[in-house]
C-alpha cells in the first residue's frame, strides 16, 4: 500500500501500519484536542505510530473538526452514553461557551442532549436503525433544551464504530433543524388546509346525490325500475362519501401517531384488477378507457398492509381519472424492480 499525503509525498507502509493509520485518522476526531494535555497525548501517540507526518495529519483533522459548519460530537455506546467530544459548532447550538459548560449542561451524557420527552422514542429509533443497517448508521430528529431554556430541534446523523482502543462509540453529525421544521410545518398546515378545503367541496357531490336520489326514490315507489336505479345511485354515492370520510380519519390517525400497519399476504394482480374495476363506472361517464398492464410483475404475492396499499393505488388512479380529459385513456401499470442491495427483515 502507498499513501499520498496532501503535500504529494508518497510513503510506503505495510498492512499493520495501514491499520494503525486508519485507526489514527479515526482517533483524531474522537479526542477533544482543544485541551492541551489531550493534544500532547495525541501527538505523543502519533509519533509512536507513524512519526511526524501523521502528527501533522492529526493536527490537520483536529482543526478540521472544529471548523465544521455543523455540530459534531462523540459518545460511548454503553449504558452511561458518556460524552467524549463536541466541536465548537455543537457548543454554539446549545449556547455553551466551553466544553466544560456543555458537559455540565447535558450531564456529560447523550441522554442530556435529547429533550426528556423525546428520549425514549429517539433511543428506540436508534437501536432499530442500527440493527437494520448492520451497526452502521441512523438518522433521528429530536428537541433539545439550550442553556437558557430555549427549545430547538436537532437533526442527528449517527454512525456506530467499534474501536479496540475506545470500545463501542457513536460519532454524530448534527444540525439545528428548527427553521427547517417550522417551514415544513407551515407547508404541512397549508397542505392540510387545502386538503380539507377540497374535501369539503368533494363531499358536496355525493351528499347532494344522496339527498336528491332519495327524494326521487320516495316519489317513485310504484315504479320498480326507477326505484332500483335510484337506490343503486344512492349506494354508489354513499360509498364515495364513506371513502372521503375514511380519508379524513386516516389523516387524523397519522397526525395523532396512531397509525398501525397490519402486514398480510396480498395478491397484487387481484388488487389491481379490483382497483381497475372500481374506476370503470366513472370512466364510462367521461368516455375514458382504463387498461391494466402487469406484464412486468413477476411475483404477484407481497407482504403489505392490504387496506393501505389498496388505498394508495386508489388515490393514484382516482387522480389520473380526475385529471384526464373526456375521451382520454388511463393505463395502470405495475412493474417489479429488483433491489441492488440486500434488505434486512
XYZ file of C-alpha atoms in Angstrom:
345
model
C 0.000 0.000 0.000
C 1.148 3.552 -0.726
C -0.259 6.692 0.924
C -0.117 10.057 -0.833
C -0.218 12.898 1.697
C -1.564 16.350 0.972
C 1.982 17.533 0.240
C 2.046 14.925 -2.609
C 4.848 12.920 -0.954
C 4.389 9.155 -1.182
C 5.035 6.871 1.785
C 5.164 3.067 1.608
C 3.560 1.239 4.526
C 2.843 -2.392 5.385
C -0.599 -3.769 6.342
C -0.044 -3.309 10.091
C 0.868 0.325 9.540
C -2.156 0.695 7.253
C -4.377 -0.448 10.133
C -2.706 1.950 12.545
C -3.005 4.783 10.061
C -6.755 4.244 9.731
C -7.100 3.978 13.495
C -5.114 7.154 13.954
C -7.276 9.033 11.472
C -10.386 7.951 13.393
C -8.954 8.848 16.790
C -8.153 12.381 15.671
C -11.811 13.334 15.527
C -12.704 11.426 18.678
C -10.492 13.306 21.102
C -11.105 16.794 22.392
C -7.706 18.052 21.330
C -8.640 21.630 22.146
C -7.254 20.750 25.577
C -3.510 20.986 25.737
C -2.954 17.759 27.632
C -5.109 15.753 25.211
C -3.362 17.275 22.248
C 0.005 16.373 23.730
C -1.226 12.819 24.309
C -2.386 12.556 20.708
C 0.862 13.973 19.368
C 2.828 11.544 21.528
C 0.806 8.578 20.281
C 1.069 9.756 16.679
C 4.831 9.975 16.987
C 4.979 6.424 18.321
C 2.901 5.069 15.453
C 3.855 6.823 12.272
C 6.094 9.729 13.071
C 5.948 13.379 12.171
C 3.782 13.110 9.055
C 0.913 11.515 10.954
C 1.220 14.127 13.687
C 0.797 16.796 11.025
C -2.277 14.993 9.733
C -3.618 14.638 13.282
C -3.364 18.383 13.755
C -4.982 18.947 10.369
C -8.010 16.734 11.134
C -8.318 18.211 14.610
C -8.511 21.729 13.222
C -10.947 20.480 10.594
C -13.323 19.088 13.253
C -13.640 22.466 14.955
C -14.142 24.238 11.624
C -17.051 22.053 10.542
C -20.120 24.153 9.661
C -22.372 21.777 11.608
C -22.315 20.169 15.015
C -20.211 17.079 15.682
C -19.969 15.007 18.845
C -18.934 11.557 20.036
C -20.207 9.455 22.924
C -19.754 5.948 24.281
C -22.295 3.368 23.061
C -22.899 1.903 26.515
C -25.436 2.336 29.301
C -23.976 5.645 30.512
C -23.610 7.124 26.976
C -20.890 9.435 28.305
C -19.793 12.276 26.036
C -16.268 12.148 24.638
C -16.042 15.181 22.394
C -18.081 18.016 20.887
C -16.870 20.566 18.367
C -17.312 24.328 18.530
C -20.454 24.327 16.369
C -22.125 21.837 18.707
C -21.366 24.059 21.684
C -22.907 27.014 19.858
C -26.078 25.038 19.105
C -26.509 24.575 22.856
C -25.496 28.170 23.606
C -22.473 26.952 25.580
C -19.111 28.724 25.563
C -16.871 25.782 26.517
C -16.750 22.002 26.602
C -16.899 22.083 30.386
C -20.083 24.161 30.219
C -21.564 21.762 27.655
C -20.750 18.738 29.838
C -22.349 20.415 32.854
C -25.488 21.391 30.920
C -26.027 17.908 29.453
C -24.865 15.915 32.449
C -21.967 14.760 30.256
C -24.263 12.249 28.533
C -26.125 11.798 25.250
C -29.298 11.455 27.327
C -28.786 15.026 28.480
C -28.613 16.232 24.876
C -32.074 14.909 23.980
C -35.239 16.516 25.355
C -36.585 14.247 28.147
C -39.950 13.849 26.405
C -38.246 12.621 23.207
C -35.534 10.417 24.728
C -37.313 7.043 24.856
C -38.551 7.285 21.264
C -35.165 8.523 19.997
C -33.155 5.744 21.645
C -35.625 3.129 20.398
C -35.362 4.512 16.855
C -31.556 4.498 17.012
C -31.490 0.870 18.193
C -33.828 -0.232 15.398
C -31.951 1.660 12.671
C -28.535 0.460 13.820
C -29.778 -3.136 13.838
C -31.372 -2.736 10.394
C -28.221 -1.190 8.917
C -25.952 -3.861 10.440
C -24.459 -1.486 13.020
C -23.768 1.259 10.519
C -25.820 4.441 10.864
C -29.048 6.116 11.970
C -30.979 9.354 11.485
C -33.233 10.936 14.105
C -34.763 14.320 14.846
C -35.443 15.474 18.374
C -35.818 18.511 20.565
C -33.029 19.934 22.691
C -33.007 22.463 25.508
C -30.384 25.163 25.130
C -28.616 26.725 28.048
C -31.081 29.472 28.854
C -34.148 27.270 28.364
C -34.992 27.734 24.679
C -36.231 24.575 22.947
C -34.787 23.836 19.493
C -34.949 20.952 17.015
C -31.842 18.956 16.084
C -31.057 16.666 13.146
C -28.826 13.778 14.212
C -26.864 11.638 11.732
C -25.196 8.976 13.860
C -22.583 6.354 12.984
C -21.667 3.345 15.121
C -17.974 2.426 15.368
C -16.204 -0.359 17.241
C -12.656 0.548 18.265
C -10.203 -1.726 20.034
C -8.793 1.318 21.794
C -12.032 3.000 22.897
C -14.713 0.305 22.677
C -18.112 0.929 21.076
C -18.824 4.567 20.279
C -21.194 6.740 18.283
C -19.993 9.740 16.349
C -22.714 12.140 15.267
C -23.079 14.944 12.759
C -25.774 17.341 13.951
C -27.536 20.451 12.681
C -30.107 22.863 14.078
C -33.339 21.896 12.292
C -35.677 24.391 13.967
C -36.188 26.676 10.973
C -36.412 23.736 8.585
C -39.065 22.120 10.750
C -41.010 25.382 11.015
C -41.013 25.657 7.209
C -42.147 22.050 6.984
C -44.939 22.659 9.494
C -46.081 25.713 7.533
C -46.210 23.660 4.339
C -47.931 20.798 6.144
C -50.570 23.128 7.581
C -51.107 24.698 4.159
C -51.450 21.270 2.575
C -53.845 20.197 5.326
C -55.948 23.338 4.849
C -56.031 22.765 1.086
C -56.964 19.123 1.590
C -59.825 19.973 3.946
C -60.992 22.714 1.581
C -61.051 20.279 -1.327
C -62.624 17.657 0.901
C -65.498 19.950 1.886
C -66.073 20.633 -1.803
C -65.842 16.961 -2.775
C -68.265 15.917 -0.045
C -70.982 18.109 -1.547
C -71.251 15.938 -4.667
C -72.134 12.600 -3.019
C -74.177 14.331 -0.309
C -76.311 16.167 -2.876
C -76.662 12.960 -4.874
C -77.865 11.026 -1.822
C -80.393 13.729 -0.920
C -81.705 14.171 -4.476
C -81.922 10.473 -5.358
C -83.580 9.698 -2.015
C -86.263 12.284 -2.814
C -86.721 10.837 -6.318
C -86.965 7.319 -4.905
C -89.685 8.403 -2.462
C -91.640 9.937 -5.333
C -91.389 6.789 -7.477
C -92.154 3.990 -5.047
C -94.561 2.387 -7.534
C -92.056 2.379 -10.425
C -89.799 -0.557 -9.589
C -87.311 0.071 -12.408
C -86.736 3.719 -11.445
C -86.676 2.860 -7.756
C -83.918 0.247 -8.261
C -81.890 2.684 -10.355
C -82.142 5.440 -7.726
C -81.178 3.023 -4.954
C -78.098 1.965 -6.943
C -77.061 5.603 -7.350
C -77.641 6.226 -3.640
C -75.419 3.227 -2.839
C -72.643 4.471 -5.147
C -72.792 7.973 -3.654
C -72.738 6.526 -0.131
C -69.585 4.572 -0.988
C -67.920 7.724 -2.308
C -68.903 9.612 0.831
C -67.597 6.821 3.061
C -64.285 6.863 1.183
C -63.933 10.609 1.773
C -64.703 10.203 5.474
C -62.129 7.401 5.711
C -59.565 9.768 4.186
C -60.252 12.319 6.921
C -59.992 9.653 9.625
C -56.706 8.392 8.159
C -55.214 11.891 8.338
C -56.341 12.197 11.964
C -54.665 8.887 12.791
C -51.442 9.973 11.095
C -51.376 13.280 12.970
C -52.001 11.559 16.314
C -49.312 8.948 15.655
C -51.825 6.105 15.971
C -51.262 4.571 12.554
C -50.697 0.829 12.700
C -49.504 -1.487 9.944
C -51.188 -4.871 9.527
C -48.884 -6.968 7.324
C -50.612 -9.765 5.398
C -50.036 -11.652 2.145
C -51.554 -9.675 -0.737
C -52.161 -10.646 -4.346
C -51.180 -7.581 -6.377
C -52.821 -8.857 -9.545
C -56.192 -9.301 -7.829
C -55.834 -5.962 -6.069
C -55.079 -4.044 -9.260
C -57.976 -5.701 -11.064
C -60.267 -4.545 -8.243
C -58.886 -1.014 -8.484
C -59.423 -1.038 -12.241
C -62.995 -2.306 -11.848
C -63.815 0.451 -9.348
C -62.803 3.076 -11.925
C -64.854 1.758 -14.821
C -68.266 3.316 -13.944
C -66.817 6.824 -13.570
C -64.519 6.314 -16.548
C -67.535 5.422 -18.679
C -69.171 8.742 -17.781
C -66.152 10.567 -19.301
C -65.696 8.023 -22.097
C -62.211 7.225 -20.766
C -60.654 3.832 -21.424
C -58.917 2.187 -18.454
C -56.347 -0.551 -19.090
C -54.183 -2.615 -16.744
C -50.586 -3.597 -17.559
C -48.997 -6.161 -15.228
C -46.714 -7.766 -17.816
C -43.622 -6.805 -15.790
C -44.986 -8.109 -12.486
C -43.200 -11.440 -11.949
C -44.165 -12.065 -8.311
C -47.729 -11.039 -7.526
C -47.723 -12.084 -3.854
C -46.313 -9.445 -1.480
C -46.360 -8.746 2.252
C -48.085 -5.420 2.946
C -50.927 -3.657 4.712
C -53.655 -4.622 2.254
C -56.014 -1.772 3.088
C -53.392 0.969 2.978
C -51.726 -0.357 -0.168
C -55.044 -0.521 -1.988
C -55.853 2.962 -0.711
C -52.613 4.307 -2.234
C -53.396 2.706 -5.594
C -56.941 4.089 -5.428
C -55.675 7.623 -4.740
C -53.277 7.469 -7.685
C -55.817 6.089 -10.132
C -58.583 8.429 -8.933
C -56.329 11.412 -9.607
C -55.412 10.027 -13.020
C -59.088 9.697 -13.889
C -59.931 13.098 -12.425
C -57.344 14.991 -14.488
C -57.777 13.051 -17.747
C -59.903 14.801 -20.360
C -63.069 13.235 -21.748
C -62.321 10.576 -24.333
C -58.819 10.029 -22.986
C -57.018 6.956 -21.747
C -55.705 5.822 -18.344
C -53.189 2.978 -18.089
C -52.497 1.362 -14.716
C -49.037 -0.204 -14.936
C -47.369 -2.236 -12.189
C -43.765 -3.330 -12.656
C -41.264 -5.168 -10.496
C -37.778 -3.825 -9.850
C -35.045 -5.905 -8.254
C -33.236 -4.227 -5.368
C -29.491 -3.860 -5.859
C -28.774 -4.198 -2.144
C -29.994 -6.921 0.159
C -32.657 -5.704 2.578
C -32.830 -6.906 6.162
C -36.112 -8.189 7.517
